[in-house]
């Protein structure tokens, strides 16, 4: 049994989406058991009447919830009875190696801080980094590491993002030798700010990375890279502007279709296609952002995650465990110092 | 007569797109006259047989072209006979105030360096910054300053981007009090890296800027901001990922339409709508990126600019001149030191 903790509060649709997603994951992954943290009464109310294997679900009571505007360090210190910190505490105290990791859709800042400080870093890791994935136009996925965990960084961070991200794309998405692009403002070597200029030759010199040179932001979805490496600020801009542009385009299409009768008729013919486009860009289908480099796998779900997204997040923890991601990260980064 | 210089080489479709766009601008703007720089024979071959007012076009011979991979400082020093450097030299020597500015679709790096060093900065300006505009879903436009001129910056740069960008959105797009957003990874004050944390209170303290707080990358096209302020690295990622996502979405739609007979029938009904969507996202319709803060207006057209885009770039120079942009930037930034 692979045991995974699900923080059931903090997301916009919690606890119902979290509980429903958990039950779907139990259904899909027969060798998984789950621990749900949060207000016991509310969680049990969600579970009531549902059909599931009771031996594979445990509820751990945690009456508090961390708000999105709370200062991360305060949240860690003062909200010990919150659903997120209870989950973190279980991972921290897990000397027997009972848990594979956790999923949370709550405050990103609190989750990063608690994961780094309480769950702890793998040996050799400077700072854990997020690695969300997006669908590409060639049918695969592309990872972006880091998308917001660390915003003030040095070349060392970017090297580790490249190493950890490559191992992740291999372990979880089966890409044998992920093509790594350094996010930059031009494709030629020597382009960019000081950070990129220093990082480029360091990436090129490593033989444990399949470095494919600089990647421009417009190349993200094209399918020519399997992993884009960047600082958390630029990565956040990259992911959010791409998501934003796709959503706005779909909204505009919908509005324009509804503005004319003849467009509506056309859209009837294309209904299935439009539904497919919508699903293709729907981040709920791709789970959350794995935080790479922590002792146990932590997956951050989108604040607006629905049940499907929570299920996918649980699957991500599962796949890092079955893919032996953390041992391989430690083997790559632990220099024994 | 407002006199504008057009560098006719360096773009992917030069000189034909540049010459054709120039003639279209002459047609659209009766009080404009143009100077075309570049190989005289090739330019005159493009002009041959076209109908236009010969008194409003002059050709200045420049046999060389700057390549995209040439080092900017070398290009300035060694390529004095290039179409770009000839245009820059005309602006530099313009003591009589004959020219309003120039348009080029050539090497960005060379253009920024030559504009800053040869054309010169307005009094009070630390470093000129690009300010391209994009269409928003509410029907207006949003500026992004800076999108790539300066990648290693301090808060002072961002303040100037906000001031210059606001004046630009007012002078050229008629937005009385542009709502300025600081590009950041979260909306709450106090979010972001050191640069953003330091810049936020400085922006908030200025009464010549309508500061509307932090803006997340996903909000770019939503229409709630008129100007997004950022460093050139993040701005470049913002613009290029948005362009990239929109283009990839359109490509995917097209492919999916062509993959099924019933979709093709639906698309016939929606042909006019799809053409409109395509035009809406077509950056060729929005001209180029103005470089704000130089003594004469410099507009950088996309490398792949067609005639329409070149025409729009010329119109942008024209509108900065009729809108008295440069005097207003100098009035705002020149502290007399």
XYZ file of C-alpha atoms in Angstrom:
674
model
C 0.000 0.000 0.000
C 1.226 3.481 -0.893
C -0.068 5.870 1.719
C -0.771 9.500 0.760
C -2.049 12.395 2.865
C -4.675 14.770 1.465
C -5.133 18.197 3.069
C -8.888 18.601 2.644
C -9.116 22.351 3.307
C -7.735 25.575 1.880
C -8.899 25.206 -1.736
C -11.870 27.135 -3.134
C -13.956 23.962 -3.435
C -12.821 22.232 -0.282
C -13.624 19.951 1.360
C -16.053 18.494 -1.187
C -13.659 18.476 -4.172
C -10.850 17.094 -2.009
C -12.958 14.271 -0.583
C -14.542 13.421 -3.928
C -11.131 13.451 -5.632
C -9.744 11.216 -2.901
C -12.469 8.631 -3.443
C -11.861 8.717 -7.194
C -8.151 8.114 -6.579
C -8.910 5.122 -4.353
C -10.971 3.740 -7.193
C -8.264 4.338 -9.810
C -5.262 3.247 -7.752
C -5.974 -0.023 -5.934
C -2.683 -0.005 -4.014
C -3.198 3.446 -2.488
C -4.552 4.316 0.943
C -5.311 7.863 2.042
C -5.228 10.010 5.150
C -7.555 13.018 4.998
C -6.733 15.951 7.266
C -9.237 18.615 8.294
C -12.392 19.136 10.298
C -13.527 15.583 10.992
C -17.220 16.396 11.082
C -17.185 18.181 7.731
C -15.073 15.486 6.061
C -17.282 12.707 7.404
C -20.337 14.560 6.165
C -18.792 14.507 2.674
C -17.970 10.811 2.984
C -21.436 9.899 4.251
C -23.451 7.841 1.817
C -20.530 7.351 -0.593
C -19.382 3.842 -1.495
C -15.692 3.210 -0.833
C -13.253 0.853 0.854
C -13.293 2.150 4.445
C -10.107 0.288 5.315
C -8.203 2.537 2.902
C -9.304 5.906 4.272
C -8.413 7.461 7.598
C -9.478 10.906 8.815
C -7.130 12.945 11.032
C -8.924 15.786 12.753
C -7.552 19.324 12.208
C -10.031 22.083 13.030
C -8.128 25.085 11.637
C -7.621 26.358 8.077
C -4.787 28.574 6.781
C -5.979 31.589 4.818
C -4.291 32.687 1.601
C -3.283 36.055 3.018
C -1.634 34.701 6.171
C 2.109 35.139 6.465
C 3.701 31.728 5.821
C 6.012 31.807 8.841
C 3.102 32.813 11.109
C 0.957 30.054 9.640
C 3.617 27.450 10.455
C 4.065 28.746 13.979
C 0.495 29.562 14.958
C -1.720 27.223 12.939
C -0.457 23.856 14.178
C -4.038 22.578 14.248
C -4.670 23.448 10.604
C -5.365 20.774 7.996
C -2.138 21.664 6.164
C 0.166 21.687 9.183
C -1.335 18.411 10.459
C -0.482 16.824 7.135
C 3.026 18.288 7.266
C 3.452 17.067 10.859
C 2.530 13.519 9.832
C 5.196 13.579 7.125
C 7.755 15.074 9.498
C 7.161 12.439 12.180
C 7.168 9.580 9.682
C 10.228 7.673 10.847
C 8.785 4.352 9.768
C 8.463 5.553 6.176
C 4.724 5.071 6.180
C 3.799 7.958 3.856
C 4.784 8.699 0.264
C 3.762 12.334 0.420
C 0.902 14.802 0.533
C -1.431 16.917 -1.561
C -2.664 20.403 -0.651
C -4.655 23.067 -2.482
C -4.069 25.636 0.268
C -1.761 28.648 0.612
C 1.269 28.240 -1.639
C 3.575 30.293 0.580
C 2.718 28.338 3.709
C 3.090 25.036 1.873
C 6.522 25.896 0.470
C 7.769 27.147 3.829
C 6.393 24.189 5.786
C 7.628 21.655 3.237
C 11.120 23.132 3.224
C 11.421 23.712 6.967
C 9.342 20.878 8.433
C 9.263 18.063 5.890
C 12.846 18.926 4.998
C 15.028 18.909 1.914
C 16.637 15.907 0.322
C 20.394 15.797 0.866
C 22.170 18.103 -1.586
C 19.092 20.179 -2.453
C 19.533 23.948 -1.954
C 15.865 24.835 -2.232
C 12.846 22.812 -3.360
C 11.279 24.044 -6.624
C 7.863 23.690 -8.254
C 7.543 21.772 -11.496
C 4.055 22.027 -13.044
C 3.465 20.500 -16.468
C 1.495 21.814 -19.426
C 0.212 20.023 -22.525
C 2.108 20.605 -25.770
C 0.724 20.821 -29.279
C 2.562 17.635 -30.188
C 0.504 15.667 -27.676
C 3.045 15.387 -24.860
C 3.715 17.532 -21.824
C 6.373 20.054 -20.868
C 7.543 20.761 -17.324
C 8.478 24.205 -16.000
C 10.895 24.278 -13.082
C 10.666 26.552 -11.072
C 7.263 28.202 -11.308
C 7.346 30.247 -8.138
C 8.949 28.601 -5.094
C 12.162 30.679 -5.301
C 12.186 34.162 -6.775
C 15.645 35.434 -5.814
C 18.043 32.854 -7.152
C 21.607 32.100 -8.292
C 22.830 29.844 -11.136
C 23.132 26.951 -8.627
C 19.373 26.976 -8.168
C 18.791 26.771 -11.912
C 21.203 23.856 -12.271
C 19.314 21.984 -9.563
C 15.999 22.830 -11.223
C 17.364 21.262 -14.402
C 18.571 18.112 -12.634
C 15.472 17.605 -10.479
C 13.098 18.505 -13.298
C 14.783 16.087 -15.705
C 14.527 13.242 -13.205
C 10.870 14.129 -12.605
C 9.951 14.160 -16.305
C 11.622 10.775 -16.610
C 10.182 9.162 -13.467
C 6.612 10.388 -13.826
C 6.131 11.004 -17.571
C 8.477 8.359 -18.914
C 10.625 10.732 -20.987
C 13.947 8.946 -21.223
C 16.259 11.910 -21.825
C 14.255 15.132 -21.359
C 15.338 18.005 -23.625
C 16.061 20.912 -21.289
C 15.663 24.542 -22.400
C 16.895 27.539 -20.415
C 14.132 30.163 -20.490
C 15.687 33.217 -22.103
C 14.919 36.288 -24.203
C 16.715 34.974 -27.267
C 17.894 31.629 -28.565
C 21.580 32.389 -29.122
C 24.079 31.544 -26.363
C 25.184 34.713 -24.577
C 21.687 36.232 -24.563
C 19.887 37.358 -21.440
C 20.604 38.840 -18.045
C 23.597 38.059 -15.838
C 21.809 35.078 -14.279
C 21.171 33.425 -17.650
C 24.634 34.253 -19.005
C 26.254 32.567 -16.004
C 23.887 29.604 -16.031
C 24.147 28.697 -19.728
C 27.727 27.325 -19.735
C 27.135 25.518 -16.437
C 24.127 23.698 -17.903
C 26.028 22.964 -21.107
C 28.881 21.421 -19.102
C 26.775 18.853 -17.233
C 26.508 15.426 -18.728
C 23.544 14.379 -16.599
C 21.321 16.930 -18.410
C 20.233 16.843 -22.041
C 20.703 20.586 -22.493
C 19.114 21.883 -25.685
C 20.056 25.568 -25.322
C 17.987 28.670 -24.709
C 14.216 28.488 -25.060
C 12.076 31.524 -25.795
C 8.760 31.869 -23.994
C 6.843 31.460 -27.242
C 8.261 27.945 -27.623
C 6.676 26.569 -24.439
C 3.749 24.755 -26.059
C 5.483 23.834 -29.306
C 6.711 20.477 -28.066
C 10.424 20.922 -28.798
C 11.384 20.937 -25.111
C 10.449 18.549 -22.308
C 11.555 20.843 -19.497
C 11.959 24.608 -19.260
C 14.346 25.790 -16.556
C 13.921 29.211 -14.972
C 13.781 31.241 -11.788
C 10.473 31.192 -9.937
C 9.512 34.709 -10.976
C 9.936 34.210 -14.725
C 8.465 30.687 -14.496
C 5.396 32.040 -12.765
C 4.970 34.666 -15.484
C 5.453 31.981 -18.151
C 2.851 29.582 -16.750
C 0.268 32.176 -15.802
C 0.435 34.169 -19.019
C 0.100 30.987 -21.055
C -2.874 29.807 -18.991
C -4.354 33.306 -19.101
C -3.991 33.671 -22.863
C -5.567 30.271 -23.549
C -8.485 30.936 -21.200
C -9.107 34.399 -22.616
C -9.023 33.016 -26.157
C -11.605 30.359 -25.274
C -13.779 32.975 -23.541
C -13.567 35.206 -26.581
C -14.475 32.347 -28.920
C -17.489 31.529 -26.784
C -18.628 35.150 -26.705
C -18.199 35.556 -30.442
C -20.073 32.319 -31.128
C -22.977 33.487 -29.011
C -23.083 36.867 -30.700
C -24.355 35.530 -34.032
C -26.957 32.992 -35.107
C -24.884 31.626 -37.952
C -21.898 31.168 -35.655
C -24.109 29.212 -33.273
C -25.145 26.865 -36.067
C -21.510 26.352 -37.017
C -20.654 25.687 -33.397
C -23.264 22.926 -33.211
C -21.313 21.027 -35.854
C -18.127 21.622 -33.936
C -19.451 20.994 -30.465
C -17.347 17.917 -29.834
C -14.239 19.657 -31.106
C -14.759 22.681 -28.871
C -15.291 20.439 -25.858
C -12.025 18.707 -26.700
C -10.153 22.029 -26.988
C -11.554 23.067 -23.645
C -10.483 19.824 -22.016
C -7.069 20.052 -23.636
C -6.324 23.398 -21.989
C -8.079 22.570 -18.719
C -5.325 22.493 -16.118
C -7.605 20.453 -13.850
C -6.695 17.468 -16.034
C -2.985 17.829 -15.376
C -3.010 17.776 -11.581
C -0.911 20.187 -9.593
C 2.654 21.359 -9.227
C 5.055 18.937 -7.620
C 7.491 20.549 -5.208
C 10.753 18.832 -6.127
C 13.504 18.315 -3.565
C 11.601 17.619 -0.344
C 12.099 14.411 1.657
C 8.504 13.377 0.938
C 6.671 14.363 -2.239
C 4.482 17.446 -1.835
C 2.012 18.325 -4.598
C 0.363 21.748 -4.646
C -3.040 21.720 -6.308
C -4.495 24.864 -7.875
C -6.619 26.860 -5.408
C -9.630 26.225 -7.615
C -8.991 22.478 -8.007
C -12.052 20.323 -8.602
C -12.342 16.627 -7.715
C -10.655 15.598 -10.961
C -7.639 17.830 -10.218
C -7.331 16.499 -6.659
C -7.438 12.935 -7.999
C -4.670 13.821 -10.472
C -2.572 15.371 -7.673
C -2.831 12.163 -5.669
C -1.801 10.233 -8.770
C 1.246 12.512 -9.100
C 2.404 11.634 -5.573
C 1.789 7.985 -6.401
C 3.866 8.139 -9.545
C 6.822 9.903 -7.920
C 6.815 7.056 -5.398
C 6.545 4.194 -7.881
C 9.102 5.967 -10.112
C 11.575 6.239 -7.192
C 11.995 9.946 -7.873
C 13.380 11.054 -4.524
C 16.162 8.460 -4.288
C 17.267 9.417 -7.802
C 17.303 13.148 -6.945
C 19.396 12.431 -3.880
C 21.766 10.266 -5.875
C 22.223 13.074 -8.400
C 22.625 15.995 -6.006
C 24.101 14.648 -2.793
C 27.805 15.304 -3.117
C 28.473 13.910 0.346
C 29.550 17.294 1.675
C 5.241 67.743 -42.706
C 6.294 65.144 -40.146
C 9.418 63.445 -41.434
C 10.096 59.814 -40.490
C 12.993 57.540 -41.414
C 12.364 53.911 -42.399
C 15.207 51.403 -42.240
C 14.312 49.217 -45.215
C 16.534 46.234 -44.410
C 17.034 43.729 -41.612
C 13.500 42.289 -41.410
C 12.584 38.872 -42.832
C 10.484 40.452 -45.589
C 12.650 43.447 -46.330
C 12.897 45.501 -48.419
C 9.531 44.753 -50.046
C 7.396 44.863 -46.883
C 9.180 48.017 -45.706
C 8.742 49.847 -48.999
C 5.150 48.728 -49.422
C 4.330 49.705 -45.829
C 5.963 53.078 -46.382
C 3.779 53.787 -49.399
C 0.676 52.756 -47.459
C 1.656 55.146 -44.658
C 2.088 58.014 -47.148
C -1.415 57.272 -48.340
C -2.883 57.138 -44.831
C -1.018 60.097 -43.344
C -1.064 63.077 -45.726
C 1.232 65.210 -43.554
C 4.038 62.627 -43.421
C 7.156 62.428 -45.569
C 9.597 59.529 -45.471
C 13.289 58.823 -45.828
C 14.070 55.220 -46.774
C 17.539 53.912 -45.922
C 19.141 50.926 -47.588
C 20.516 49.697 -50.877
C 19.301 52.364 -53.318
C 19.010 50.030 -56.275
C 16.923 47.456 -54.410
C 14.665 50.092 -52.872
C 14.127 51.813 -56.192
C 13.299 48.483 -57.782
C 10.548 48.073 -55.179
C 9.282 51.604 -55.805
C 9.293 51.198 -59.581
C 5.853 51.163 -61.115
C 4.117 52.108 -57.858
C 1.970 55.224 -57.705
C 2.965 57.646 -54.956
C 3.830 61.274 -54.265
C 7.531 61.385 -55.185
C 8.051 64.669 -53.357
C 7.356 62.889 -50.055
C 9.865 60.043 -50.403
C 13.628 60.260 -50.337
C 16.058 57.344 -50.553
C 19.358 57.456 -48.644
C 21.806 54.865 -49.891
C 23.198 52.392 -47.341
C 24.689 49.258 -48.875
C 25.213 47.179 -45.697
C 22.807 45.179 -43.520
C 23.243 44.222 -39.863
C 22.666 40.528 -39.157
C 20.706 39.319 -36.149
C 23.656 37.484 -34.678
C 26.115 40.395 -34.858
C 27.289 41.827 -31.568
C 25.475 45.167 -31.075
C 28.578 47.168 -30.170
C 30.449 45.750 -33.188
C 27.502 46.565 -35.422
C 27.545 50.196 -34.282
C 31.281 50.514 -34.766
C 31.808 48.524 -37.942
C 28.561 48.772 -39.886
C 28.350 52.533 -40.377
C 27.129 51.988 -43.933
C 24.239 49.781 -42.863
C 20.619 50.804 -43.391
C 20.059 50.929 -39.630
C 23.143 52.963 -38.734
C 22.480 55.405 -41.597
C 19.020 56.007 -40.151
C 20.488 56.439 -36.680
C 23.148 58.830 -38.029
C 20.464 61.005 -39.640
C 18.664 61.283 -36.294
C 21.897 61.994 -34.456
C 22.910 64.787 -36.822
C 19.451 66.327 -36.855
C 20.178 69.686 -35.261
C 17.441 71.413 -37.221
C 14.804 69.094 -35.771
C 13.873 67.774 -39.184
C 12.984 64.188 -38.180
C 10.373 62.850 -35.753
C 11.972 59.441 -35.492
C 12.629 56.128 -37.205
C 11.333 52.615 -37.754
C 13.467 49.472 -37.998
C 12.696 45.759 -38.164
C 16.373 44.823 -37.824
C 18.494 43.482 -34.937
C 16.945 44.459 -31.602
C 20.232 44.553 -29.739
C 21.914 46.816 -32.289
C 18.883 49.103 -32.400
C 18.716 49.497 -28.607
C 22.448 50.138 -28.340
C 22.539 52.606 -31.249
C 19.412 54.419 -30.074
C 20.750 54.798 -26.556
C 24.333 55.690 -27.469
C 23.909 57.554 -30.767
C 20.400 59.014 -30.830
C 20.716 59.640 -27.098
C 18.445 59.619 -24.074
C 16.006 62.317 -23.075
C 17.166 64.306 -20.047
C 16.418 62.377 -16.842
C 16.025 58.985 -18.509
C 18.261 56.230 -17.053
C 17.699 53.733 -19.860
C 15.213 53.658 -22.742
C 12.629 50.852 -22.485
C 10.390 49.044 -24.969
C 6.641 49.403 -24.690
C 4.739 47.098 -27.079
C 0.951 46.975 -26.821
C -1.420 44.003 -27.018
C -5.162 43.867 -27.592
C -7.354 43.168 -24.547
C -10.568 41.192 -24.401
C -12.468 44.345 -23.522
C -11.575 45.892 -26.874
C -8.766 48.208 -25.806
C -5.018 47.749 -25.618
C -2.518 47.194 -22.827
C 1.120 48.323 -22.873
C 4.007 46.320 -21.419
C 7.070 48.321 -20.360
C 9.785 47.024 -20.550
C 9.670 44.030 -22.870
C 13.378 43.441 -23.308
C 15.586 46.527 -23.572
C 16.980 46.186 -20.012
C 17.272 42.830 -18.305
C 19.371 43.666 -15.232
C 17.502 46.454 -13.503
C 16.866 48.321 -10.234
C 13.600 49.795 -8.880
C 14.518 53.162 -10.487
C 14.203 51.589 -13.920
C 10.749 50.245 -13.119
C 9.569 53.647 -11.851
C 10.721 55.222 -15.105
C 9.015 52.477 -17.096
C 5.799 53.336 -15.261
C 6.136 57.082 -15.901
C 7.172 56.797 -19.559
C 4.662 54.034 -20.284
C 1.801 56.013 -18.732
C 2.639 59.065 -20.819
C 2.842 56.881 -23.924
C -0.532 55.209 -23.350
C -2.024 58.672 -22.910
C -0.292 60.388 -25.848
C -0.735 57.636 -28.407
C -3.800 55.672 -27.252
C -5.735 58.472 -25.586
C -6.026 56.808 -22.181
C -6.397 59.731 -19.793
C -5.120 58.100 -16.587
C -3.649 54.692 -17.429
C -4.098 52.046 -14.711
C -0.602 50.749 -13.971
C -0.002 47.203 -12.718
C 3.335 45.941 -11.386
C 3.927 42.493 -12.893
C 4.218 40.140 -9.943
C 3.637 36.555 -8.832
C 0.699 37.455 -6.582
C -1.705 40.324 -6.183
C -1.122 41.173 -2.508
C 1.379 43.915 -1.623
C 4.587 42.388 -0.266
C 4.606 39.555 -2.828
C 7.479 38.845 -5.167
C 11.235 39.064 -5.294
C 13.386 41.798 -3.774
C 13.038 43.975 -6.882
C 9.241 43.922 -6.757
C 9.105 44.366 -2.965
C 11.261 47.474 -3.219
C 9.436 48.867 -6.242
C 5.875 48.499 -4.961
C 5.946 51.257 -2.292
C 7.870 53.588 -4.614
C 5.179 53.234 -7.287
C 2.428 53.652 -4.714
C 4.029 56.874 -3.470
C 4.092 58.649 -6.840
C 1.162 60.884 -7.649
C 1.957 61.101 -11.359
C 1.116 57.393 -11.788
C -2.298 55.773 -11.417
C -0.890 52.729 -9.618
C -3.390 49.883 -9.397
C -1.222 47.394 -7.485
C 0.333 44.091 -8.488
C -0.793 42.403 -11.700
C -0.467 38.671 -12.273
C 0.604 37.471 -15.709
C -2.772 35.866 -16.322
C -4.431 39.286 -16.105
C -2.596 40.756 -19.099
C -5.401 40.393 -21.646
C -8.309 40.863 -19.249
C -8.513 44.611 -19.763
C -8.221 45.686 -16.110
C -4.829 47.321 -16.635
C -3.658 49.808 -19.266
C 0.047 49.353 -18.580
C 2.046 46.495 -17.065
C 5.394 47.504 -15.582
C 8.232 45.003 -15.408
C 11.906 44.316 -16.034
C 12.841 43.467 -19.613
C 13.345 39.770 -18.906
C 9.947 39.135 -17.328
C 8.270 41.451 -19.838
C 9.786 39.521 -22.701
C 8.528 36.247 -21.214
C 5.089 37.808 -20.691
C 4.709 39.071 -24.253
C 6.217 36.068 -25.990
C 4.342 33.425 -24.011
C 1.063 35.228 -24.604
C 1.755 35.525 -28.345
C 2.946 31.929 -28.424
C -0.082 30.539 -26.613
C -2.526 32.414 -28.850
C -0.763 31.325 -32.022
C -0.527 27.698 -30.901
C -4.227 27.708 -29.986
C -5.162 29.005 -33.428
C -2.888 26.442 -35.079
C -4.483 23.672 -33.043
C -7.998 24.843 -33.914
C -7.081 24.853 -37.583
C -5.578 21.373 -37.404
C -8.562 19.992 -35.513
C -10.987 21.582 -37.963
C -9.177 19.990 -40.878
C -9.127 16.592 -39.224
C -12.867 16.002 -39.551
C -15.461 16.525 -42.267
C -18.154 17.677 -39.867
C -15.815 20.178 -38.277
C -15.041 21.576 -41.716
C -18.730 22.103 -42.370
C -19.107 23.873 -39.041
C -16.094 26.016 -39.844
C -17.688 27.159 -43.086
C -20.477 28.744 -41.049
C -17.930 30.351 -38.797
C -15.441 31.416 -41.432
C -15.891 35.131 -40.842
C -15.602 34.709 -37.115
C -12.376 32.704 -37.366
C -10.882 35.317 -39.673
C -11.761 37.968 -37.103
C -10.137 35.981 -34.275
C -7.048 35.579 -36.378
C -6.885 39.309 -37.120
C -7.527 40.121 -33.476
C -4.444 38.235 -32.329
C -2.306 39.212 -35.321
C 0.448 41.391 -33.915
C 1.063 42.792 -37.414
C -2.014 44.951 -36.819
C -0.576 46.571 -33.721
C 2.683 47.877 -35.154
C 5.925 47.494 -33.264
C 7.477 48.281 -29.905
C 8.231 51.901 -29.222
C 11.541 52.480 -27.455
C 10.594 55.074 -24.853
C 13.112 57.610 -23.572
C 15.231 58.387 -26.637
C 15.603 61.927 -28.018
C 13.815 60.900 -31.224
C 11.152 58.211 -31.322
C 12.474 54.793 -32.332
C 10.005 52.026 -33.181
C 11.182 48.427 -33.450
C 9.076 46.353 -35.803
C 8.870 42.566 -35.458
C 11.501 40.766 -37.537
C 8.698 39.185 -39.551
C 6.791 42.441 -40.100
C 4.700 42.619 -43.242
C 3.722 45.828 -45.064
C 0.764 46.375 -42.738
C 3.005 46.147 -39.654
C 5.556 48.569 -41.143
C 2.750 51.016 -41.913
C 1.544 50.743 -38.311
C 5.092 51.341 -37.002
C 5.315 54.550 -39.035
C 1.940 55.585 -37.637
C 3.285 54.993 -34.129
C 6.181 57.397 -34.704
C 3.682 59.874 -36.151
C 1.425 59.644 -33.127
C 4.208 60.068 -30.571
C 5.108 63.258 -32.454
C 1.575 64.676 -32.719
C 0.947 63.632 -29.097
C 4.095 65.494 -27.918
C 5.264 62.414 -26.080
C 8.955 63.239 -25.739
C 8.508 66.733 -24.263
C 6.111 65.276 -21.696
C 8.564 62.481 -20.743
C 11.317 65.041 -20.286
C 9.045 67.264 -18.199
C 8.221 64.310 -15.955
C 11.709 62.855 -15.521
C 14.173 65.718 -15.863
C 14.913 66.748 -12.303
C 17.405 69.349 -13.461
C 20.310 67.520 -11.874
